[in-house]
Coordinates of C-alpha atoms and ligand atoms in Angstrom, one line a residue:
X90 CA -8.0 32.4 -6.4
X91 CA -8.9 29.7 -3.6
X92 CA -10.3 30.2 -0.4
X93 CA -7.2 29.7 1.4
X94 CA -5.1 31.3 -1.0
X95 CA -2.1 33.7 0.9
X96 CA -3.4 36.8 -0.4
X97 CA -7.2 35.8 0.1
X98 CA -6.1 34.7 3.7
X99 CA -4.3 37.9 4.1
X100 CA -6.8 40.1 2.9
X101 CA -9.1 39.1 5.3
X102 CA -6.8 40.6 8.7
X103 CA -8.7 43.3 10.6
X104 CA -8.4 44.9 13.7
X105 CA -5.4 43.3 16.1
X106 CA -7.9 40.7 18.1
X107 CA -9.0 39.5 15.2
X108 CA -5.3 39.3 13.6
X109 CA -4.6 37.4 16.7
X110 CA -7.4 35.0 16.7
X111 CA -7.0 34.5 12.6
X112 CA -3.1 33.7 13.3
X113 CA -4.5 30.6 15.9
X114 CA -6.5 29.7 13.1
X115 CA -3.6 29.3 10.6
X116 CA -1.8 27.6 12.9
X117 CA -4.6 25.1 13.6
X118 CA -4.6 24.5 9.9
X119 CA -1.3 24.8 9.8
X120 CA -0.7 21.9 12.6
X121 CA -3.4 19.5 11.2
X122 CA -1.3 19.6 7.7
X123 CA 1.7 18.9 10.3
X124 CA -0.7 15.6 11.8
X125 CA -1.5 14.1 8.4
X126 CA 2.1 13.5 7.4
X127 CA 5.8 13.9 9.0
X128 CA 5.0 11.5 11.9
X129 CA 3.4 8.9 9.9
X130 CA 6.1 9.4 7.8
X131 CA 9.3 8.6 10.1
X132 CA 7.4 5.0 10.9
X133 CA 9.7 2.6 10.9
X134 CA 9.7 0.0 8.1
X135 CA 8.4 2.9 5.3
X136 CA 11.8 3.6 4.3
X137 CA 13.1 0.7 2.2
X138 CA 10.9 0.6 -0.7
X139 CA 12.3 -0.7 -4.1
X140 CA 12.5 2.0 -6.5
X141 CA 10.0 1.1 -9.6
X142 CA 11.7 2.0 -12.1
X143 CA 14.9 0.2 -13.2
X144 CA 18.1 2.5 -12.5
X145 CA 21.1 1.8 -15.0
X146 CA 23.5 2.5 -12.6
X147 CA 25.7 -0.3 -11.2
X148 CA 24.9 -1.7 -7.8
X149 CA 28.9 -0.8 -6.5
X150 CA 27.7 0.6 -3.4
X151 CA 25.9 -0.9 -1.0
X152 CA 22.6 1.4 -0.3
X153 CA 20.4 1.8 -3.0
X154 CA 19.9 5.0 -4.3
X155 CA 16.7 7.0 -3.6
X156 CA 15.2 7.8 -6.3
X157 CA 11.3 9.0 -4.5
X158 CA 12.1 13.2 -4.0
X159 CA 10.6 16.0 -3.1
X160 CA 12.7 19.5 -4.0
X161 CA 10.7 22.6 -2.8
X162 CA 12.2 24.8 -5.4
X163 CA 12.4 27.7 -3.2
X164 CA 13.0 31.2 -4.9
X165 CA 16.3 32.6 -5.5
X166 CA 18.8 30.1 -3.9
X167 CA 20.4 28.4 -6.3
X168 CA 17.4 26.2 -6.7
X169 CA 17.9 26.2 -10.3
X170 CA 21.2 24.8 -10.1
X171 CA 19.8 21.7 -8.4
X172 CA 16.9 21.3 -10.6
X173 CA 18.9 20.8 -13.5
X174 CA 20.7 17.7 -11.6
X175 CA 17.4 16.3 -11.0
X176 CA 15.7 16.7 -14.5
X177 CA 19.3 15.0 -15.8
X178 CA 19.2 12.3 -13.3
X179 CA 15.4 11.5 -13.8
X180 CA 16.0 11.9 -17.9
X181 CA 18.8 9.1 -17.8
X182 CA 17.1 7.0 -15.2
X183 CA 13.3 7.2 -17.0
X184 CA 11.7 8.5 -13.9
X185 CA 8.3 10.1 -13.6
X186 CA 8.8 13.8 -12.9
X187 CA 5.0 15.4 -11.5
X188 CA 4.8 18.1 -13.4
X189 CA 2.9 21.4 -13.6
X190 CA 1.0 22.2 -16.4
X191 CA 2.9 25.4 -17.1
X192 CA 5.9 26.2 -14.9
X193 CA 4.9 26.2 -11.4
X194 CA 2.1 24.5 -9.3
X195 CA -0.3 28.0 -8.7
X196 CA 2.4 29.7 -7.2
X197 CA 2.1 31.9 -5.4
X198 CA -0.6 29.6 -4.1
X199 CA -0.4 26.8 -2.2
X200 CA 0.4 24.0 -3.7
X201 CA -2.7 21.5 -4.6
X202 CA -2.3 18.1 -6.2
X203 CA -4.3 18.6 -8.9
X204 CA -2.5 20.9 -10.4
X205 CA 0.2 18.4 -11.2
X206 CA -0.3 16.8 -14.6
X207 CA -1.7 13.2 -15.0
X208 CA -2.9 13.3 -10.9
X209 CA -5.9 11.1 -10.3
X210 CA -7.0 11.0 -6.8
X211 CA -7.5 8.3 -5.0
X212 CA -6.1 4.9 -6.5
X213 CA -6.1 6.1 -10.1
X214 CA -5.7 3.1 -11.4
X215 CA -1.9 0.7 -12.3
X216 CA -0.1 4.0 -13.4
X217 CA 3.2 3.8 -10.9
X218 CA 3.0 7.0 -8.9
X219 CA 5.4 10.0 -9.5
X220 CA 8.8 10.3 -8.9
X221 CA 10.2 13.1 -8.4
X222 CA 8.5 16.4 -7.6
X223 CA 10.4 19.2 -7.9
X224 CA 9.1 22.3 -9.7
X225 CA 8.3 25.8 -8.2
X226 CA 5.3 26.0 -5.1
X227 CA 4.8 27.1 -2.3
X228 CA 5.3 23.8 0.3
X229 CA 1.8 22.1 1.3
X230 CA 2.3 19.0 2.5
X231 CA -1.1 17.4 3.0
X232 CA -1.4 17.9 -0.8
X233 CA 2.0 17.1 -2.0
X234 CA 1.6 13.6 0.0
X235 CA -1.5 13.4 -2.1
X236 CA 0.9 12.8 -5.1
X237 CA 4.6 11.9 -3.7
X238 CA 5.0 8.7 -1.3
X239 CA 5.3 9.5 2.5
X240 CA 9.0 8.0 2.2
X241 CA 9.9 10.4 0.0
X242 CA 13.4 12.4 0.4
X243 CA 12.5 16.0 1.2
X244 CA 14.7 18.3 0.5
X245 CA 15.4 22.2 -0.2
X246 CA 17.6 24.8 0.2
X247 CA 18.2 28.3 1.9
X248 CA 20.1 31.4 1.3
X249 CA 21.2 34.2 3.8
X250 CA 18.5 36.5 3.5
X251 CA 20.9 39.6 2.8
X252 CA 22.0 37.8 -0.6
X253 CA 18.7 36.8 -1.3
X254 CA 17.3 40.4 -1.0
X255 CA 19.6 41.7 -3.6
X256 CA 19.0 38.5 -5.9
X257 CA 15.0 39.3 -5.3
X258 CA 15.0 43.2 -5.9
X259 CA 16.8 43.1 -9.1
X260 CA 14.5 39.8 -9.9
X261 CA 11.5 41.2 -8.9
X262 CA 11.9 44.6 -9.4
X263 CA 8.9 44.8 -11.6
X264 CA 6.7 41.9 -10.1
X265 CA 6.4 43.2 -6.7
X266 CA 4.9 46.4 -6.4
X267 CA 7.1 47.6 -2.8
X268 CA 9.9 47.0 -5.1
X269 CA 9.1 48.8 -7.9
X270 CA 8.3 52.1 -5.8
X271 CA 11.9 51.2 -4.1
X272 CA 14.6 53.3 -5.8
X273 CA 17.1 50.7 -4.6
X274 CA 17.0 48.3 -1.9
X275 CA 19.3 50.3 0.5
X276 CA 16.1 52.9 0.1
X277 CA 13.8 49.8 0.7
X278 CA 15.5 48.7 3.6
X279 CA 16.5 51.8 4.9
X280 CA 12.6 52.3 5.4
X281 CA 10.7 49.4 4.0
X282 CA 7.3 50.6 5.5
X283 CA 7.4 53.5 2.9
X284 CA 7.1 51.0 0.2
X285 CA 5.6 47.9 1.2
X286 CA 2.0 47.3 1.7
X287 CA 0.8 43.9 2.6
X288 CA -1.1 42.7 0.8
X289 CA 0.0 44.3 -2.4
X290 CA 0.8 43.0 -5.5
X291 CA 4.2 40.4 -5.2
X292 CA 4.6 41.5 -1.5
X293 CA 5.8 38.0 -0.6
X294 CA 8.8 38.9 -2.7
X295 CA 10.1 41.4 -0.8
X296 CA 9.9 39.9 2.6
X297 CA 10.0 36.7 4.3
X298 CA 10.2 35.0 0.8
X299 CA 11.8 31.7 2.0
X300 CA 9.1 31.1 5.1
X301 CA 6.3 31.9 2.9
X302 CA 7.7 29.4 -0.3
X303 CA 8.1 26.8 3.2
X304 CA 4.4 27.2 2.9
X305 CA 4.8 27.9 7.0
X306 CA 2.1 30.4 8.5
X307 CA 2.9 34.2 9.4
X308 CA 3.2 34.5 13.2
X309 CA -0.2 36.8 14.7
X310 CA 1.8 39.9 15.0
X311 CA 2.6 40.0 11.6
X312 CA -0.5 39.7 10.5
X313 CA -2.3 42.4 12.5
X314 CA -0.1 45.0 10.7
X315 CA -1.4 43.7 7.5
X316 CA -3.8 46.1 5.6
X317 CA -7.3 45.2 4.9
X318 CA -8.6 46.3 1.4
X319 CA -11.6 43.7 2.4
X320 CA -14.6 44.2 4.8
X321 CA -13.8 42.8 8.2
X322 CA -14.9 39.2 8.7
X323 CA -16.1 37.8 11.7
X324 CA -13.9 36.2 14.2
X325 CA -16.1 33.0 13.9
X326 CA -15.1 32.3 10.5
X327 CA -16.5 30.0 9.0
X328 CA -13.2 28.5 7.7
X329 CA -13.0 27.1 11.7
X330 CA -15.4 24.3 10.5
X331 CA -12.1 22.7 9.1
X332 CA -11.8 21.8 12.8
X333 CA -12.7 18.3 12.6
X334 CA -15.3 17.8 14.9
X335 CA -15.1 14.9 17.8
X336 CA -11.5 14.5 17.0
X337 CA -10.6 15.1 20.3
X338 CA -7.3 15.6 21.7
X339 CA -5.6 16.0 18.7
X340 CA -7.3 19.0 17.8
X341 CA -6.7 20.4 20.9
X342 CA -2.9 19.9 21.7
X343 CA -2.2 21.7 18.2
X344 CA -3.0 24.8 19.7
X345 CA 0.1 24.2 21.8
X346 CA 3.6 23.9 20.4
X347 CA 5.2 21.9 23.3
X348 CA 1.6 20.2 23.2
X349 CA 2.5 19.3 19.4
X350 CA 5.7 17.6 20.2
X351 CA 5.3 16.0 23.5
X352 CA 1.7 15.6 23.5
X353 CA -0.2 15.2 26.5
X354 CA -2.3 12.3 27.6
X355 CA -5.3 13.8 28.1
X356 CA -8.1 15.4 26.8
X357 CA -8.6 17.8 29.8
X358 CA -5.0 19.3 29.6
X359 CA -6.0 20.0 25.6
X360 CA -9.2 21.3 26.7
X361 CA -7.3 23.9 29.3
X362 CA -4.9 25.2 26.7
X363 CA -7.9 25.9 23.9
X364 CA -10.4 27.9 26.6
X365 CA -7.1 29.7 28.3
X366 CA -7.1 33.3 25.7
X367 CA -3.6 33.8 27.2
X368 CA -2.6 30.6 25.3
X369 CA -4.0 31.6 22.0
X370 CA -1.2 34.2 22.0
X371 CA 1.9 32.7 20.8
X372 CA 4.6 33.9 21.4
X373 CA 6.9 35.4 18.1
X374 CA 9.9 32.8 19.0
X375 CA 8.2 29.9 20.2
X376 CA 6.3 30.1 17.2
X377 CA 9.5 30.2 15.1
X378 CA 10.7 27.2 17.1
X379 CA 7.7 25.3 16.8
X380 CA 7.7 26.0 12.8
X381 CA 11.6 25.1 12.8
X382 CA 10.8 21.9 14.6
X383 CA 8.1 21.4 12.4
X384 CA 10.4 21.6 9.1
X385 CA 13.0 19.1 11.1
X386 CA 9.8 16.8 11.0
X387 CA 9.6 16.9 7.4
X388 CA 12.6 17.8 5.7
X389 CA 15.6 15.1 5.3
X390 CA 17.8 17.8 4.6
X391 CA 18.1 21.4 3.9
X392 CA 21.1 22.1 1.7
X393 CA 22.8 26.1 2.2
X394 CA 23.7 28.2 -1.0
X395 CA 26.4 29.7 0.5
X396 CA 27.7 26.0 0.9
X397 CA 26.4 25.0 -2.5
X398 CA 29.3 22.2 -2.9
X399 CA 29.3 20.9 0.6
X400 CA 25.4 20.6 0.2
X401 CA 25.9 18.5 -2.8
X402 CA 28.6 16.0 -1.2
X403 CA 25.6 16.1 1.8
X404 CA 23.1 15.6 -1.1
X405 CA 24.9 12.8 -3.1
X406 CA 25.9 11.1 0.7
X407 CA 22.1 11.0 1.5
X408 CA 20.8 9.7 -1.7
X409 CA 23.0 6.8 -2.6
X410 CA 24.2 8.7 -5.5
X411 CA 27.5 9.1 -6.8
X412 CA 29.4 12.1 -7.1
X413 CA 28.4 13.0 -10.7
X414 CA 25.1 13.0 -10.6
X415 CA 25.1 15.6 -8.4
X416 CA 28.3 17.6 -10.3
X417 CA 26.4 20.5 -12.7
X418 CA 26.6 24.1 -13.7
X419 CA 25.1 27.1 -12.1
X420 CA 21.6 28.2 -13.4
X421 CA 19.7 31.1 -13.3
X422 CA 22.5 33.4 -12.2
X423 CA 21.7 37.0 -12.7
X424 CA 25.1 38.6 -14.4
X425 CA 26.7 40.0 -11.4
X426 CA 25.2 38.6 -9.1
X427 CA 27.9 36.6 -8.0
X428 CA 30.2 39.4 -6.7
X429 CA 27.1 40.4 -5.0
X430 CA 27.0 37.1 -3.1
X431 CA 30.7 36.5 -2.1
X432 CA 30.6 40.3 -1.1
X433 CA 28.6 39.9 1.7
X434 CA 31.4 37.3 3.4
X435 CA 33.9 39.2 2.1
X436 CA 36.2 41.2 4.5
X437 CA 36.2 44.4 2.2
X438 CA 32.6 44.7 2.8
X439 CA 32.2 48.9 2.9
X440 CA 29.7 50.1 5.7
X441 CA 26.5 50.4 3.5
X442 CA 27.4 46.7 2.5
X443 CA 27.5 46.0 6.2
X444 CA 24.1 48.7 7.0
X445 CA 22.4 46.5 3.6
X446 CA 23.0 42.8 5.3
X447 CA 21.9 44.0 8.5
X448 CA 19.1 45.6 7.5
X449 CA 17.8 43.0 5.1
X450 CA 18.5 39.8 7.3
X451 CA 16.5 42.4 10.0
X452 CA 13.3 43.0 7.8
X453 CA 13.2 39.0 6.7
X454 CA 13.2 38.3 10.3
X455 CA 11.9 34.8 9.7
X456 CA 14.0 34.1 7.0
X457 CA 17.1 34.6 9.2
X458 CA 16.0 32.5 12.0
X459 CA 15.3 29.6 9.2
X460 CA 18.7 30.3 7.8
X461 CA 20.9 30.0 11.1
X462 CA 19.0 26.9 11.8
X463 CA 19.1 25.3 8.7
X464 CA 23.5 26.4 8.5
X465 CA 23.6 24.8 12.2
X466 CA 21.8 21.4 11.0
X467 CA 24.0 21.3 7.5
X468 CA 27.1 22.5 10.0
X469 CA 26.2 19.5 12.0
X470 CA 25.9 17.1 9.2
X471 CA 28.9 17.8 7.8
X472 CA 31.1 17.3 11.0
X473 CA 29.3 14.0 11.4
X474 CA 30.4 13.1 7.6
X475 CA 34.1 14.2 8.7
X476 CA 34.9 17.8 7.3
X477 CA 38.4 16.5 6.2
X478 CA 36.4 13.5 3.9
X479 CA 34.3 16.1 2.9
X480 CA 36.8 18.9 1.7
X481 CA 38.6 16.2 -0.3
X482 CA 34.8 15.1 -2.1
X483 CA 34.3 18.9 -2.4
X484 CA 37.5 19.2 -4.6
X485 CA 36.8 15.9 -6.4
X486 CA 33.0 17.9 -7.2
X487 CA 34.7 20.9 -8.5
X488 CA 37.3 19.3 -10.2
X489 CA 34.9 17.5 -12.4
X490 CA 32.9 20.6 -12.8
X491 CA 35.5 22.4 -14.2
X492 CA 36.7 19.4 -16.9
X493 CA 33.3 19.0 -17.6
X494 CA 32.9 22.8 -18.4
X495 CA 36.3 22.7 -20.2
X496 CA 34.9 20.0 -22.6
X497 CA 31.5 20.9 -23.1
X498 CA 31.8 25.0 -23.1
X499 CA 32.3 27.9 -25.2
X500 CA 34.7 29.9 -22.6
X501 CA 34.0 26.9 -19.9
X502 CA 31.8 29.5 -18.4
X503 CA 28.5 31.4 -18.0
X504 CA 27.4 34.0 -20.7
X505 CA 25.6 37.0 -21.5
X506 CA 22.8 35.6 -23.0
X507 CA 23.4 37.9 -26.6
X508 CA 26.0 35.3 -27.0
X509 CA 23.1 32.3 -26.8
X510 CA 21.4 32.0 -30.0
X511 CA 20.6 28.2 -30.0
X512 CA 16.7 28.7 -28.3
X513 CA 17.3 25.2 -26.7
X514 CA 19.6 26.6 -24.3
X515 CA 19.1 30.3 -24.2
X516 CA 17.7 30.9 -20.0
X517 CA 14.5 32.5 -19.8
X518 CA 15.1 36.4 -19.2
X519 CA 13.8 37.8 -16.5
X520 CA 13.8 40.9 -14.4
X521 CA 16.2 44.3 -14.3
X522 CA 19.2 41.8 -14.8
X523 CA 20.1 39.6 -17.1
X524 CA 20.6 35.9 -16.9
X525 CA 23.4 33.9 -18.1
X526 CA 23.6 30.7 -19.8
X527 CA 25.8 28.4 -21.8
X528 CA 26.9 27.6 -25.9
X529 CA 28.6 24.1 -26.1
X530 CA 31.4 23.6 -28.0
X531 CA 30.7 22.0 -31.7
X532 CA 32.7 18.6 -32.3
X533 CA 31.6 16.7 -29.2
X534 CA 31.2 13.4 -29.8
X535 CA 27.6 12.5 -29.9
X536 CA 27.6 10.7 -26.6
X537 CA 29.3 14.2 -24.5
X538 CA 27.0 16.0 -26.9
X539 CA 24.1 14.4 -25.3
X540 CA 25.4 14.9 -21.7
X541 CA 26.9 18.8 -22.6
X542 CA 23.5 19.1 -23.5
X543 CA 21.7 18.3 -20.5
X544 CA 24.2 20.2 -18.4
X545 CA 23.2 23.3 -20.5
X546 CA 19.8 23.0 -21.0
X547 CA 18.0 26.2 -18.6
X548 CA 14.9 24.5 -16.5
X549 CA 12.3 26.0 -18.7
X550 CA 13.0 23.9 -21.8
X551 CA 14.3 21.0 -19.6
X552 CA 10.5 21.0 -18.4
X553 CA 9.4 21.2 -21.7
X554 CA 11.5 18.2 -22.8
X555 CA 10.6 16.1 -19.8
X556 CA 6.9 17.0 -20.7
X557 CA 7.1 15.9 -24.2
X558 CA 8.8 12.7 -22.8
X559 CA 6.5 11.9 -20.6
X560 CA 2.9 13.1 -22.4
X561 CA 4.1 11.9 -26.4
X562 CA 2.3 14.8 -28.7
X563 CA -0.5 13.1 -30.2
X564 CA -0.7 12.7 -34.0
X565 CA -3.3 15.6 -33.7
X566 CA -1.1 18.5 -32.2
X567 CA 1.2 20.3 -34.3
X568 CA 4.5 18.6 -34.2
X569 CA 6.5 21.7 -33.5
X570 CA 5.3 24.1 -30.7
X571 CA 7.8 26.2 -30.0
X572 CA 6.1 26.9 -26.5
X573 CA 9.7 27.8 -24.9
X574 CA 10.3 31.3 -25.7
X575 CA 6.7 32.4 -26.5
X576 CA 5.1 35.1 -24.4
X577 CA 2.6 32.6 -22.6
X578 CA 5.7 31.3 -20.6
X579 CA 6.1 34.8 -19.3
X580 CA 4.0 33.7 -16.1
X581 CA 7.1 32.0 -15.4
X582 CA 8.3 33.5 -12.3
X583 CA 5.2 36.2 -11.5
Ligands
NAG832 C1 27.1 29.1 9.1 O1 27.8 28.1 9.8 C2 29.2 28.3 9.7 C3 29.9 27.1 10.5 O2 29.4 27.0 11.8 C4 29.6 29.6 10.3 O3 31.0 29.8 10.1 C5 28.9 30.7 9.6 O4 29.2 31.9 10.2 C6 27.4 30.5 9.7 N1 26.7 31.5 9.0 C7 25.7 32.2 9.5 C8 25.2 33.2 8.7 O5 25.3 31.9 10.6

């Protein structure tokens, strides 16, 4: 585990003042990640760079489409859906995916660029850079600039924290140990403090689980509650040596969230803010704020599960794609778990229903606020792309997702995976639940067999097929390694 692995950092909380003093600390970090990239990155004049490799698509429109991206994959949001349109559109367009060696970069650490396969540092010679970067982590972005291009598109998605909590107890039901002690999540939430230790194994799971994959830092009260299995440290850690030293204001005015955005001229005004103590305490909400605003920096959009197809129009709109490249099939889903999902904006919602999504949007505090502000931005978006142009796009996408289904399906629908024998395209099963998937239909021609397949395939073995595309087998290796389904990919999602 790395020094400034989550847990690590967790594990190192003592008493309240020095909770409160650590939390200052992550957020210096924390803001000196923020100065090495987003600004630099919204220079003028960066955008416009000619995609290397050569896309087959036909110039009709008149932007041309980005093909540099950053996904953070984030954890039970329909992230799998989207994965599956970028693995298809990088397969057909030849791009350079940066992959993980397994199936995530150190999750749950942060993420670190040499974990992605191929990564030399520092002008590693005429390979052309990566891509797309788009597999499981949790968000870093000093290190994921160390591999992806500063004009990269950013993007990811969120999920109302009440559906997300049910998708994450049944997921993680064994993983994280405050679920497993959980005899249901109404018993969690009803008193989650009875269960959850931080700290513990898989704890991010059961709270917060979006800002922690956002790779954003736990505001100081949070962490004082944290336990300690670890002797306390000293308040001068040594960790505060990351400080650069003589880099004057800079290092100052990211102790101060307004500072941050507006910041001031001089050095004295830093120097005030870093000597005041009452300064060091951040507020909970201005910290949120200042973490939101942060993520505003960085991300060029934040699409909304519960507005999965308007995201994609969004999505498609943003990228210079067309409509089909962004038209797929749902991934990953958890039988049931749909009428758990359209239950909670249902109007026959029973009181524990109600009690549940109140409760669980409560205990992921954070999660909430980054979900109302990421609905308000896509909200906003979509009346500046017209919502009447963008229903009729939204039909168009779900039209073509249900031909497509029709043509290349068994049932033109998700199954229980008993029915999937073909390993190719049987999802990797995880958790209490189990996770659907998809036969094709035999008699394609070989052309809609190709692209049925790709619709199909579950991210796992689209990984492995990228993989195997892009790092040939040598002559050495055994040809066939049936990697997919053996029990070394059960790291998967732990
Ligand atoms: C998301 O935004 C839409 C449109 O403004 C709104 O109807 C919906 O209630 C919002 N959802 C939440 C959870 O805030």
């Amino acid at each position: 585990m790395g020094p400034l692995s989550p847990t690590r950092t967790r594990r190192l909380w003592g008493p309240r003042s020095l909770g409160v003093a650590l939390g200052v600390f992550m957020t210096i970090g924390f803001a000196l990640q923020l100065w090495g990239g987003p600004f630099q990155k919204r220079l003028p004049g960066l955008q416009l760079r000619q995609p290397l490799a050569p896309s087959l698509r036909l110039a009709v429109s008149s932007c041309p489409p980005r093909q540099r991206l950053v996904f953070l994959k984030t954890h039970k949001s329909g992230s799998s859906s989207v994965l599956n349109l970028l693995h298809r559109y990088g397969d057909r367009h030849g791009l350079r995916f940066a992959l993980p060696a397994r199936y995530q970069f150190g999750y749950p650490r942060l993420f670190q660029a040499s974990r992605v396969k191929g990564y030399r540092p520092q002008g590693g010679g005429t390979k052309p850079p990566f891509h797309i970067l788009c597999h499981h982590m949790r968000f870093n972005l000093k290190e994921v600039l160390q591999v992806m291009p500063s004009d990269s598109f950013f993007f990811s998605i969120v999920r109302d924290p009440a559906a997300l909590a049910r998708s994450a107890f049944s997921y993680y039901k064994s993983t994280s140990s405050a679920f497993r002690k959980a005899p249901s999540l109404a018993a969690f939430l009803a008193s989650p403090r009875a269960f959850y230790r931080p700290g513990a194994r898989g704890d991010h799971y059961a709270r917060n689980l979006l800002w922690f994959d956002f790779g954003l830092p736990f505001p100081p009260e949070m962490k004082t509650k944290r336990g300690n299995p670890h002797s306390p440290r000293d308040p001068n850690l040594p960790q505060l040596n990351i400080l650069p030293s003589g880099t004057g204001p800079r290092a100052h005015h990211t102790l101060d969230p307004n500072g941050l955005f507006h910041p001031a001229p001089t050095v004295a005004g830093g120097h005030r803010q870093t000597s005041s103590p009452a300064s060091l305490d951040l507020g909970s909400s201005s910290f949120i704020q200042w973490s939101l605003a942060w993520l505003d920096s960085v991300f060029d959009l934040v699409l909304v599960a519960e507005y999965f197809d308007e995201s994609l129009v969004l999505l498609a709109d943003a990228l210079c794609w067309g409509l089909d490249d962004v038209v797929g099939f749902m991934h990953n889903a958890q039988a049931g778990g749909e009428q758990g999902r359209s239950a909670v904006s249902n109007s026959r919602l029973t009181t524990e229903d109600m009690q549940l999504t109140a409760r669980a949007r409560a205990w992921n505090h954070l999660d909430w606020a980054l979900y109302v502000h990421f609905n308000r931005s896509l909200w906003a978006r979509i009346n500046q792309y017209g919502l009447s142009r963008l229903e009729s796009a939204v039909a168009e996408l779900r039209a073509r997702r249900e031909a497509l289904a029709k043509h290349c399906l068994v049932g033109g629908e998700a199954l229980d995976p008993k029915y999937i024998t073909d390993r190719r395209f049987r999802p990797f099963q995880f958790g209490s639940g189990k996770v659907l998937g998809y036969v094709l239909r035999s008699g394609l021609s070989l052309a809609d067999q190709e692209e049925c397949e790709r619709l199909a395939t579950p991210e796992l073995q689209y990984k492995d097929k990228l993989d195997a595309k892009q790092f040939p087998p040598t002559v050495s290796l055994p040809r066939k390694t049936s990697r997919v389904l053996s029990p070394q990919t059960s790291d998967h999602k732990v």
